[in-house]
CSV table of C-alpha atoms in Angstrom, one decimal:
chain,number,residue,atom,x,y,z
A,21,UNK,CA,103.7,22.2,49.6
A,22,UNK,CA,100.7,20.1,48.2
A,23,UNK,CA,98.2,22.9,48.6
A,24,UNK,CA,100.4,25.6,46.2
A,25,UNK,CA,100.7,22.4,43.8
A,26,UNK,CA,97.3,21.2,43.7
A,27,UNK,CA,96.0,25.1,43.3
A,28,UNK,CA,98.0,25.8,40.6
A,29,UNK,CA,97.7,22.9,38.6
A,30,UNK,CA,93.4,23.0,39.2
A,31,UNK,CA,93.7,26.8,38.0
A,32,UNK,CA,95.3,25.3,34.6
A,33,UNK,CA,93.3,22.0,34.5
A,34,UNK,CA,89.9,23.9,34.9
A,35,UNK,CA,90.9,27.0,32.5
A,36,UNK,CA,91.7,24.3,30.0
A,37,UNK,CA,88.5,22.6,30.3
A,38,UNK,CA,86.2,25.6,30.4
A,39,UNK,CA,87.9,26.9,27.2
A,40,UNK,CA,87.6,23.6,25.7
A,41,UNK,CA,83.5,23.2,26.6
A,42,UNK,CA,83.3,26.9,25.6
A,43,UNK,CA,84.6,25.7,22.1
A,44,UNK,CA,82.8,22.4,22.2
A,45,UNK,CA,79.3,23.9,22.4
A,46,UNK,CA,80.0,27.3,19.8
A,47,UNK,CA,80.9,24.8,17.3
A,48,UNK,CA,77.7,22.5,18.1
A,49,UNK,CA,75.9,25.4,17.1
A,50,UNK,CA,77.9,27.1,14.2
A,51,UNK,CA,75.3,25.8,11.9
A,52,UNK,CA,72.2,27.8,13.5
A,53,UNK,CA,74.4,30.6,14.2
A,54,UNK,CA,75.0,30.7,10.3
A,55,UNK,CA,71.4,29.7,8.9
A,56,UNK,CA,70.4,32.5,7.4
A,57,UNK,CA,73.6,33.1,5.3
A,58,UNK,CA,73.6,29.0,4.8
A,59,UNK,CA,69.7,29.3,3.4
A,60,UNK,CA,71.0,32.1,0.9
A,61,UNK,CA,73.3,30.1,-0.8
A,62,UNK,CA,72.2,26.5,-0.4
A,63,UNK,CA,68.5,26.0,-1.2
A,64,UNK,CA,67.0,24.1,2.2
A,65,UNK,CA,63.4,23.6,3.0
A,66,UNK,CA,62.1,23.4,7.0
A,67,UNK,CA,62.3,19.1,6.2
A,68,UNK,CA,66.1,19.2,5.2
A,69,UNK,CA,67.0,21.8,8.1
A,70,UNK,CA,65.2,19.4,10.5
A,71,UNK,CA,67.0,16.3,9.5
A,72,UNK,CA,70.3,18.4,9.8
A,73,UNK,CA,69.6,19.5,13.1
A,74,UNK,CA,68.1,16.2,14.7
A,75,UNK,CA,70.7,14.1,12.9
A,76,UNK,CA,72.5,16.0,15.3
A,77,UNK,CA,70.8,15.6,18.3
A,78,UNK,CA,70.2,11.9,17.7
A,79,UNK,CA,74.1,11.3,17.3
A,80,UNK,CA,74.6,13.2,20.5
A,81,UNK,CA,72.4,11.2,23.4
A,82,UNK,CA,73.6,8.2,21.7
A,83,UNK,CA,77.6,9.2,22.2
A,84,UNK,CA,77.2,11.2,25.6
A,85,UNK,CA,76.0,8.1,27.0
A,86,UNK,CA,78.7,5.7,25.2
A,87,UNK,CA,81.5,8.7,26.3
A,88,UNK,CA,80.2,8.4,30.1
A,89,UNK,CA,81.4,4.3,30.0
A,90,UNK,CA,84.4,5.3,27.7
A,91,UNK,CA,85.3,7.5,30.5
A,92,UNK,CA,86.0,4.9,33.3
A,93,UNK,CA,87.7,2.8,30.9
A,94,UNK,CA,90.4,5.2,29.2
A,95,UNK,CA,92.2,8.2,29.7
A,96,UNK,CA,90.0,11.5,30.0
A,97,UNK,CA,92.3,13.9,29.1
A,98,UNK,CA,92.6,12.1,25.2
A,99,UNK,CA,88.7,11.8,25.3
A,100,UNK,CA,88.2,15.4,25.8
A,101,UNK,CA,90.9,16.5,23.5
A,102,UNK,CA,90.4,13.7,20.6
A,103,UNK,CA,86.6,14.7,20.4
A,104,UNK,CA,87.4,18.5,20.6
A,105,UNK,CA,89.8,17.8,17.4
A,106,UNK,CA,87.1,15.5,15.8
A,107,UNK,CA,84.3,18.8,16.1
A,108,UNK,CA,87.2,20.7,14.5
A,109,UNK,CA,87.5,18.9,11.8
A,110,UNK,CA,83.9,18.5,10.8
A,111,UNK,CA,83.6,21.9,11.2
A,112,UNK,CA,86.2,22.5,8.6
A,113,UNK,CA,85.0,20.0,6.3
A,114,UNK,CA,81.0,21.1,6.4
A,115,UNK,CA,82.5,24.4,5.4
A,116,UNK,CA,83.6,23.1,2.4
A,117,UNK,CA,80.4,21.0,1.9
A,118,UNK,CA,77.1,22.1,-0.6
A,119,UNK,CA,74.8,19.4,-0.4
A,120,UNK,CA,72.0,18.3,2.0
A,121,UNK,CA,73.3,14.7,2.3
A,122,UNK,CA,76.5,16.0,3.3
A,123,UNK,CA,75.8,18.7,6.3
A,124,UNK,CA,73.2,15.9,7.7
A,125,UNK,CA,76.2,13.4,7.6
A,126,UNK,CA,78.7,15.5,8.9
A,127,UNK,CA,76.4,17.4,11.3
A,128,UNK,CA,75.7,13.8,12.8
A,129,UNK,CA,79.4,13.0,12.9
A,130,UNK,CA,79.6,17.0,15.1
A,131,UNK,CA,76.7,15.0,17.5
A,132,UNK,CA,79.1,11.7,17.7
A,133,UNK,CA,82.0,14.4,18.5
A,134,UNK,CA,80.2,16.3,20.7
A,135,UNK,CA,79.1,13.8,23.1
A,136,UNK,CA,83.0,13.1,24.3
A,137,UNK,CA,83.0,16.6,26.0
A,138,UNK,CA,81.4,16.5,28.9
A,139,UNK,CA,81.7,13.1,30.6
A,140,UNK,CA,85.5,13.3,31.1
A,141,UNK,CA,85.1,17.0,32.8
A,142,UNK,CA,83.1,14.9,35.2
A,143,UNK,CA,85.3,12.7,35.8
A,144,UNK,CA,88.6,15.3,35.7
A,145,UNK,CA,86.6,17.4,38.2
A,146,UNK,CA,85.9,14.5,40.5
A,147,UNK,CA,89.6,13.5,41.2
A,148,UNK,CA,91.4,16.9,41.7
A,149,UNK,CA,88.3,18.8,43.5
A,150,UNK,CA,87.3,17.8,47.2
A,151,UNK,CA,83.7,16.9,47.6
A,152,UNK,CA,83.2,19.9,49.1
A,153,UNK,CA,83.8,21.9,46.0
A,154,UNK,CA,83.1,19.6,43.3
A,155,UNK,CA,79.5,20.8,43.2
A,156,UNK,CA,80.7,24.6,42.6
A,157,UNK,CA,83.0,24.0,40.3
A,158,UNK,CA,81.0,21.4,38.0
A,159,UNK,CA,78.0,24.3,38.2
A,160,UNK,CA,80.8,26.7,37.4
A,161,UNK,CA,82.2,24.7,34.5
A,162,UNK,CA,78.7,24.6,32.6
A,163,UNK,CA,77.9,28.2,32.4
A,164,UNK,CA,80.6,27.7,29.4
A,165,UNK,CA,78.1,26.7,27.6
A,166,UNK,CA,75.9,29.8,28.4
A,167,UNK,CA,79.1,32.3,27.8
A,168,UNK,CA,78.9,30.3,24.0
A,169,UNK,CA,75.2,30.2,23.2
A,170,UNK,CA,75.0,33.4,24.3
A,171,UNK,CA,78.1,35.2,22.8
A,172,UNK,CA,77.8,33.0,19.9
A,173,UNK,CA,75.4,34.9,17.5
A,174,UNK,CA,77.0,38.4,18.1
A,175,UNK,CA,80.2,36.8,17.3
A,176,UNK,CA,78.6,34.9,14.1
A,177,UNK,CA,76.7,38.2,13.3
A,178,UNK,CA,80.1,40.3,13.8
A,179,UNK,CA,82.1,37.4,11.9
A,180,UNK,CA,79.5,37.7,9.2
A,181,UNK,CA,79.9,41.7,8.1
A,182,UNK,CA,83.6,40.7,6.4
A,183,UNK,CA,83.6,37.2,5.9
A,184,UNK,CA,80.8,34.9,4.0
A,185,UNK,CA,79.8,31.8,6.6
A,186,UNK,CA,82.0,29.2,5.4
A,187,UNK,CA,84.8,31.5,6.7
A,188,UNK,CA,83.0,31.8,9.9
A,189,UNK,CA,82.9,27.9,9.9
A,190,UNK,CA,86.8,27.1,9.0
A,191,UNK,CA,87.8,29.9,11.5
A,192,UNK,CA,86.5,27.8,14.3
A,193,UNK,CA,87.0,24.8,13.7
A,194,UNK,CA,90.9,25.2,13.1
A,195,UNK,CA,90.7,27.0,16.4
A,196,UNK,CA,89.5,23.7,18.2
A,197,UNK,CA,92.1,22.0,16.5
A,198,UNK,CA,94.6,23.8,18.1
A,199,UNK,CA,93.0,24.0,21.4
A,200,UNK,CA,92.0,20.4,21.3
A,201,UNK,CA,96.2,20.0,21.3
A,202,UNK,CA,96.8,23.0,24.3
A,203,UNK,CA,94.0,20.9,26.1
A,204,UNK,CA,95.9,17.3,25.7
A,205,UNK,CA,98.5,19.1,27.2
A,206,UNK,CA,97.3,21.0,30.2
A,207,UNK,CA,94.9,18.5,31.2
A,208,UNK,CA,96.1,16.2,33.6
A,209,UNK,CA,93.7,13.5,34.4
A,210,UNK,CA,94.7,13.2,38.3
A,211,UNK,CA,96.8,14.3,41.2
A,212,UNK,CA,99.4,11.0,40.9
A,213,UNK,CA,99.7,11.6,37.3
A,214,UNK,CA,102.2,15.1,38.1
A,215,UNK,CA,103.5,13.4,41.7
A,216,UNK,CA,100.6,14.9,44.1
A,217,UNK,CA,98.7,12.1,46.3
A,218,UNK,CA,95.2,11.4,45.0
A,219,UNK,CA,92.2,13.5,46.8
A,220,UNK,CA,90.2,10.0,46.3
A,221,UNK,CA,91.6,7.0,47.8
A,222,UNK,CA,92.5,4.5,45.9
A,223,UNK,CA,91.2,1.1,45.5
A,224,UNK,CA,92.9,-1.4,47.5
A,225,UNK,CA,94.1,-4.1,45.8
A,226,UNK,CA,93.8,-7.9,47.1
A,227,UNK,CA,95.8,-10.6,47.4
A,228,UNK,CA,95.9,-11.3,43.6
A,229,UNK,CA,96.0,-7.9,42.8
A,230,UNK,CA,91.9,-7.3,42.4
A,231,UNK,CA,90.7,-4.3,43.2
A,232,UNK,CA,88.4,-5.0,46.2
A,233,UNK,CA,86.7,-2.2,46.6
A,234,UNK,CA,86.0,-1.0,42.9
A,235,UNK,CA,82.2,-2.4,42.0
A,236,UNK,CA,80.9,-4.2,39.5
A,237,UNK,CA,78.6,-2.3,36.8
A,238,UNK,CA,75.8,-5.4,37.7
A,239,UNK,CA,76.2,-3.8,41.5
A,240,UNK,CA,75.9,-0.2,39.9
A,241,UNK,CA,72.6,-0.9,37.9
A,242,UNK,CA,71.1,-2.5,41.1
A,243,UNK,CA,71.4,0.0,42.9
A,244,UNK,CA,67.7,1.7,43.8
A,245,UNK,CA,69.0,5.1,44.0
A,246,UNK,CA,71.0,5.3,40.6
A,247,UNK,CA,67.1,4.5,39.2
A,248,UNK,CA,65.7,7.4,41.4
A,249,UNK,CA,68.0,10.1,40.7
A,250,UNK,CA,67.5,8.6,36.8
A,251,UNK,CA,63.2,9.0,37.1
A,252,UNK,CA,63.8,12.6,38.9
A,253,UNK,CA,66.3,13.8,36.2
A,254,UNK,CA,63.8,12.3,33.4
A,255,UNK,CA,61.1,14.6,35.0
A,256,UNK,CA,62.9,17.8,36.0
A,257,UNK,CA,64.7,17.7,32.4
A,258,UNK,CA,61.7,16.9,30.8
A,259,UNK,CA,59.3,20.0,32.6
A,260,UNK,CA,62.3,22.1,32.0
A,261,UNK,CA,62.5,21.5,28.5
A,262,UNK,CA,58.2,22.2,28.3
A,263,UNK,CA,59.0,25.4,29.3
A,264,UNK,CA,61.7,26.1,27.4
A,265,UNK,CA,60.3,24.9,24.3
A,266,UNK,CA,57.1,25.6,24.5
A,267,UNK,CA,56.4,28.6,27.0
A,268,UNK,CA,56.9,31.0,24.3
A,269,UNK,CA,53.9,29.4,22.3
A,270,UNK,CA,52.3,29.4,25.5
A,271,UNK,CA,52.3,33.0,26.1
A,272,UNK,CA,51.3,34.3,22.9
A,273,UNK,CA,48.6,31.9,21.8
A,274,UNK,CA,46.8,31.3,24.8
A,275,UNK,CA,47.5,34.2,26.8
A,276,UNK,CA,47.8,36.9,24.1
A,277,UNK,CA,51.1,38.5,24.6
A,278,UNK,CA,53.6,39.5,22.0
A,279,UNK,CA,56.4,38.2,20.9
A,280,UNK,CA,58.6,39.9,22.5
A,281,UNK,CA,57.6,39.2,25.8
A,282,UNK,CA,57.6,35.7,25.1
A,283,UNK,CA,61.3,35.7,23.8
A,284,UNK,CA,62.1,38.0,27.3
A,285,UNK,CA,60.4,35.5,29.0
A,286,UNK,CA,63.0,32.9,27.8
A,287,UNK,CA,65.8,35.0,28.2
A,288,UNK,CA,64.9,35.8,31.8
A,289,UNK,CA,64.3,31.8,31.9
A,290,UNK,CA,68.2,31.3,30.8
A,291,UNK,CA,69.2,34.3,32.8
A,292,UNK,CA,67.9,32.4,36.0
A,293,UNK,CA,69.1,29.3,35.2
A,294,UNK,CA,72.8,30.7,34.9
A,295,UNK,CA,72.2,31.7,38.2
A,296,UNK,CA,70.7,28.9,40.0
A,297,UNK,CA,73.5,26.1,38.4
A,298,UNK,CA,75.7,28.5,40.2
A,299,UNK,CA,74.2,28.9,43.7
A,300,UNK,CA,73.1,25.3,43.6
A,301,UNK,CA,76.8,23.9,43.6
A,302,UNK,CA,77.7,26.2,45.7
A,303,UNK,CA,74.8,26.3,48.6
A,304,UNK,CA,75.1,22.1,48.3
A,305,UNK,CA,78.8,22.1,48.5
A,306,UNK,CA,78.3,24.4,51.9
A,307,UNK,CA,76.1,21.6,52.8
A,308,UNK,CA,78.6,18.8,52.2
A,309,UNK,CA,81.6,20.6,54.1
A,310,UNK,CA,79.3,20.7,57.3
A,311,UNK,CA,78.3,16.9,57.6
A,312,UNK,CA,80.3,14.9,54.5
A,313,UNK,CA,78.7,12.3,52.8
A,314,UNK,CA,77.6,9.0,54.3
A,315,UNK,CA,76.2,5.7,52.6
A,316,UNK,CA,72.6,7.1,53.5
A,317,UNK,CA,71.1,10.1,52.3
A,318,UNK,CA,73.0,13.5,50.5
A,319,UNK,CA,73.6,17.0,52.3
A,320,UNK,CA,72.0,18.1,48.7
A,321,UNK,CA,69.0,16.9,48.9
A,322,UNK,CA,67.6,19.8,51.2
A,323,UNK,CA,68.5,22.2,48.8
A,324,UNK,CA,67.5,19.8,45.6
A,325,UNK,CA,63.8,19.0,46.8
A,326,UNK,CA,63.3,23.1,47.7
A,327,UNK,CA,64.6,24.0,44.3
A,328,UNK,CA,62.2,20.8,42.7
A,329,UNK,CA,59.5,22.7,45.1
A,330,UNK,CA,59.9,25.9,43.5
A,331,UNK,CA,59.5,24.5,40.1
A,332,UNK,CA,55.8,23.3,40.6
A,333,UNK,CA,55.2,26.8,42.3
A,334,UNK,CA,56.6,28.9,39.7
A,335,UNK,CA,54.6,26.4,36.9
A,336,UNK,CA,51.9,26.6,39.0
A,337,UNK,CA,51.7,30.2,39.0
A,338,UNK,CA,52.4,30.7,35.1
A,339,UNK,CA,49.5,28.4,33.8
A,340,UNK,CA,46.9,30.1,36.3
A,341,UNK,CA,47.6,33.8,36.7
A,342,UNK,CA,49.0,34.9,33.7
A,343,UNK,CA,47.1,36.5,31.3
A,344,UNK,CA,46.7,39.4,28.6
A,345,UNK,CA,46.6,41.8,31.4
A,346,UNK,CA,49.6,40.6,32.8
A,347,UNK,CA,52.4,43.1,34.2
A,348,UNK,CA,55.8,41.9,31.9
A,349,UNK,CA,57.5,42.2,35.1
A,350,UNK,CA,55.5,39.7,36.2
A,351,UNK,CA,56.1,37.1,33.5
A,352,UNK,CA,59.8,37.9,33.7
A,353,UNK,CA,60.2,37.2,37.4
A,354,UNK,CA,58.0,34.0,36.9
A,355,UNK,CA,60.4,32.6,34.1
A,356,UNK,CA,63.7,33.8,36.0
A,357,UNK,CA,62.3,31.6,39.3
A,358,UNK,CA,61.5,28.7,37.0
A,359,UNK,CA,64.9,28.9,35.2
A,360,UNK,CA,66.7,29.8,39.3
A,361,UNK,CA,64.6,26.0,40.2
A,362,UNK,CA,64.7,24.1,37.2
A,363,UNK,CA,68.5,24.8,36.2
A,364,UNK,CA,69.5,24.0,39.8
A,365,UNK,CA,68.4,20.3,40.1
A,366,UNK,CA,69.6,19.8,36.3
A,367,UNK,CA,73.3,20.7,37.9
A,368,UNK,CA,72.6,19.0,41.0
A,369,UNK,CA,71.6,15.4,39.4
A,370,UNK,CA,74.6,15.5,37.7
A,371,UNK,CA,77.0,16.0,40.8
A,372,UNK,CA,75.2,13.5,42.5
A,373,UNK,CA,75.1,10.7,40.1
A,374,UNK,CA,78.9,11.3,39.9
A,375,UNK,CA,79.8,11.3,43.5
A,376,UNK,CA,77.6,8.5,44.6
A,377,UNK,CA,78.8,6.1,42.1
A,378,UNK,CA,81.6,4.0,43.0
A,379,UNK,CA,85.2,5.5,41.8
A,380,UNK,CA,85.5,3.1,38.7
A,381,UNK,CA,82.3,3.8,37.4
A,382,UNK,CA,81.6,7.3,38.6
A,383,UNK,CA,81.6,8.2,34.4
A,384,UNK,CA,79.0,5.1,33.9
A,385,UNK,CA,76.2,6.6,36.7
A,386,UNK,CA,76.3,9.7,34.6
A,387,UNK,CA,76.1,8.8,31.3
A,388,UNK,CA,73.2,6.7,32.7
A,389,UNK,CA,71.1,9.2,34.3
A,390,UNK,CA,71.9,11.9,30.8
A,391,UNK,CA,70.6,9.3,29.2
A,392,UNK,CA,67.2,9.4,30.8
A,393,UNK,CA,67.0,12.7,31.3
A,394,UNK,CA,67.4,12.7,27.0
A,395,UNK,CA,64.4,10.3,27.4
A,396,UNK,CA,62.7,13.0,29.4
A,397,UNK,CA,63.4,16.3,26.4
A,398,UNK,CA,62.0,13.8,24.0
A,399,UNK,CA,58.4,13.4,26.3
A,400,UNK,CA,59.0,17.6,26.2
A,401,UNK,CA,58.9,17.3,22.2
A,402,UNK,CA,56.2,15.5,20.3
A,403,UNK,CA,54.3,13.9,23.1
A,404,UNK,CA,53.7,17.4,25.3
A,405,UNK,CA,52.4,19.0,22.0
A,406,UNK,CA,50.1,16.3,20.9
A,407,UNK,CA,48.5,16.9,24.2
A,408,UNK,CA,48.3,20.9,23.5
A,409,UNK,CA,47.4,19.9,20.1
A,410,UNK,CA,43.7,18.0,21.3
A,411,UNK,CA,43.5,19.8,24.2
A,412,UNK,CA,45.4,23.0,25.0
A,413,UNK,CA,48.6,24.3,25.8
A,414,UNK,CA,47.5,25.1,29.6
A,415,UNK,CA,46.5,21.3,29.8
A,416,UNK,CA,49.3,20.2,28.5
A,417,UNK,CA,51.8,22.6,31.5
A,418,UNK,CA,49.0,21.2,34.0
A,419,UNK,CA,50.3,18.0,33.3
A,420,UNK,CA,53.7,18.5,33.1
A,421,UNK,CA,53.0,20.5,36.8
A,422,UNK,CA,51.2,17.7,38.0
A,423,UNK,CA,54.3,15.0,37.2
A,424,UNK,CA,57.0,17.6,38.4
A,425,UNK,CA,54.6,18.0,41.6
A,426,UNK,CA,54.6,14.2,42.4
A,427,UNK,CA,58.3,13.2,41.2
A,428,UNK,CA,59.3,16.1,44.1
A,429,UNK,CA,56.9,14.4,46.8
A,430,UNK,CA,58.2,10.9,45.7
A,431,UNK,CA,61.7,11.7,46.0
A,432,UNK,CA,61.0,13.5,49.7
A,433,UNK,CA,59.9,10.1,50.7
A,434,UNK,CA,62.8,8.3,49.3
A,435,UNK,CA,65.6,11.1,49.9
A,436,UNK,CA,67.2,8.9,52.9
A,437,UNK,CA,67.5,5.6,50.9
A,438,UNK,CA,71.2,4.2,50.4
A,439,UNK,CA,72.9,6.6,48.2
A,440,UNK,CA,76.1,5.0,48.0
A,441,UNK,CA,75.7,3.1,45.1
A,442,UNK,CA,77.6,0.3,44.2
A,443,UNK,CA,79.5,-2.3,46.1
A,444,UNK,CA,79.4,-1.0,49.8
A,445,UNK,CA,82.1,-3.2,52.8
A,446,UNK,CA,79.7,-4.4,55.4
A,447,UNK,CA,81.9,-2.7,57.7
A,448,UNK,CA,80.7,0.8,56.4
A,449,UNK,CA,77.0,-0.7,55.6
């Protein structure tokens, strides 16, 4: 009965969302797909490709975290499918655009648009999937965005050979126009909405109609742990995005390799990441279906702390024994652990910010801890490399190694703290 109903209609739901976040980030990065041909035709120096790009970037932590709230406040089947027809439509538009003023404009109205995409998946994926799966599934759901940055430039590069970029540009954005409308459709926000009972209780409502059990967002942003799992994301996001940025650097100007072990070294790095956002919904999931979750503590935390663990090994063991003489094996296999332990927390924060936040405000907790974790790729940027800049780049990983190394150690002590954030009945407390 319930089971063949709920199955099929989470088949649709989540094919409809991992299209849509497939589309949502190829059309984030249409423009770099298309530099080159862009450059050829429109004269742009490295300042007007930089305000471009970080008009972009600016636009997007500021609407991810405004699309988290938005989320526990309005329907998240219209927010997902209204922002996937908003990145359409400035896709369509910048292809019709010449001028520097306009693509920084419009690529900043793509970051606004962008940032409505992944909050309500959160949220969607919270009320049809048991916590039991929710972790595999939400890992599953973001390896759409490796499938697009990764088929994105041979299909830009294939595009390219017949049609001129602009072409490239129109072509995909009318195609998340008419997704955005197949989405609005499939999606269906919760079980009660097509007559199946809800997998999360409801709140029960009091005497006058209050919903007693739903917390206030003052009892959300007092709760300890929502500020712990916000420092650790801020760290882990931040060390991961050292590596990412600036490992390649790392490699060739301090250890003497070439270039193309440094750019194998990154692919290795997104290779194991792939595979650890996988295997850490899934292990933690395992972990949740044996004990459940309580108001103290997380079944994920085992598997969070080894994986935080194994990034201060595998830092650890790229700022000490690589060198010039290095095996490339070597170097691969220390970036695919890295990527394997970094990528799996990344996930992991995520689901648990979600799941520990209070039913109203599950979309709040999120956008709360992305936020900091932003915070933490903008310590990765100009900060990290002013340090490399007076001192070296092996300095500047030992301190990065030496933060990741603490934040783990810190959040070992703290792992069994109240979790359950929010308004929790005495009863239960």
């Amino acid at each position: 009965m319930a089971g063949g109903g709920y199955g099929r209609y989470r088949a649709v739901i989540f094919a409809a969302m991992f299209v849509g976040y497939t589309l949502y980030y190829f059309n984030r990065k249409t423009f770099s797909f298309v530099m080159p041909a862009v450059m050829a035709e429109v004269p742009l120096g490295k300042d007007e490709l930089g305000l471009i790009t970080s008009s972009q970037s600016a636009a997007y932590a500021i609407s991810k975290f405004i699309s988290g709230v938005l989320s526990d406040q309005m329907s998240a089947r219209w927010l997902f499918s209204s922002g996937l027809f908003m990145v359409g439509l400035v896709n369509v538009v910048f292809s019709w655009s010449s001028t520097v003023t306009a693509f920084a404009g419009l690529w900043f109205l793509n970051g606004l648009a962008q940032g409505l995409g992944w909050p309500p998946c959160g949220k969607i994926l919270r009320k049809w999937f048991e916590p039991s799966q929710f972790g595999t599934w939400w890992a599953i759901l973001s390896t759409s965005m490796n499938l697009a940055g990764g088929l994105g430039p041979i299909i830009a590069a294939l595009v390219s050979l017949n049609y001129d970029w602009r072409t490239t540009l129109s072509f995909s954005g009318f195609l998340c126009l008419v997704v955005s409308f197949v989405c609005l459709i499939l999606i269906k926000n919760e079980p009660a909405d097509v007559g199946l009972p809800n997998i999360e209780p409801g709140a029960k409502k009091g005497k006058k109609g209050s919903s007693n059990d739903n917390s206030t967002l003052t009892e959300l942003l007092l709760s300890p742990y929502l500020w712990v799992l916000s420092t650790g994301y801020l760290v882990v996001f931040g060390v991961k995005t050292c590596c990412t940025d600036w490992g390649q650097l790392f490699l060739i100007q301090e250890r003497g390799q070439s270039m193309l072990v440094g750019s194998s070294y990154m692919s290795a790095l997104e290779i194991g990441g792939l595979v650890g956002s996988i295997a850490a919904g899934y292990l933690s999931d395992r972990a949740v279906a044996r004990v459940g979750l309580s108001s103290y503590g997380n079944p994920r935390h085992a598997l969070l702390l080894s994986m935080m663990a194994g990034m201060c090994v595998s830092m650890f063991l790229f700022r000490v024994t690589v060198t010039g003489d290095s095996p490339k094996l070597w170097i691969l296999t220390l970036g695919a652990v890295f990527g394997f332990s970094s990528y799996g927390p990344i996930a992991l924060f995520g689901v648990i910010a979600n799941e520990s936040a209070p039913a109203n405000l599950c979309g709040t907790s999120h956008a709360i801890v992305a936020l900091m974790a932003n915070v933490g790729g903008f310590l990765a940027g100009l900060p990290f490399s002013t340090i490399a800049k007076h001192y070296s780049w092996a300095t500047a990983f030992w301190v990065a190694e030496i933060t990741c190394t603490a934040s783990t150690v810190a959040f070992f002590f703290l792992r069994n703290i109240r979790t359950k954030m929010g308004r929790v009945p005495k009863k239960a407390d």
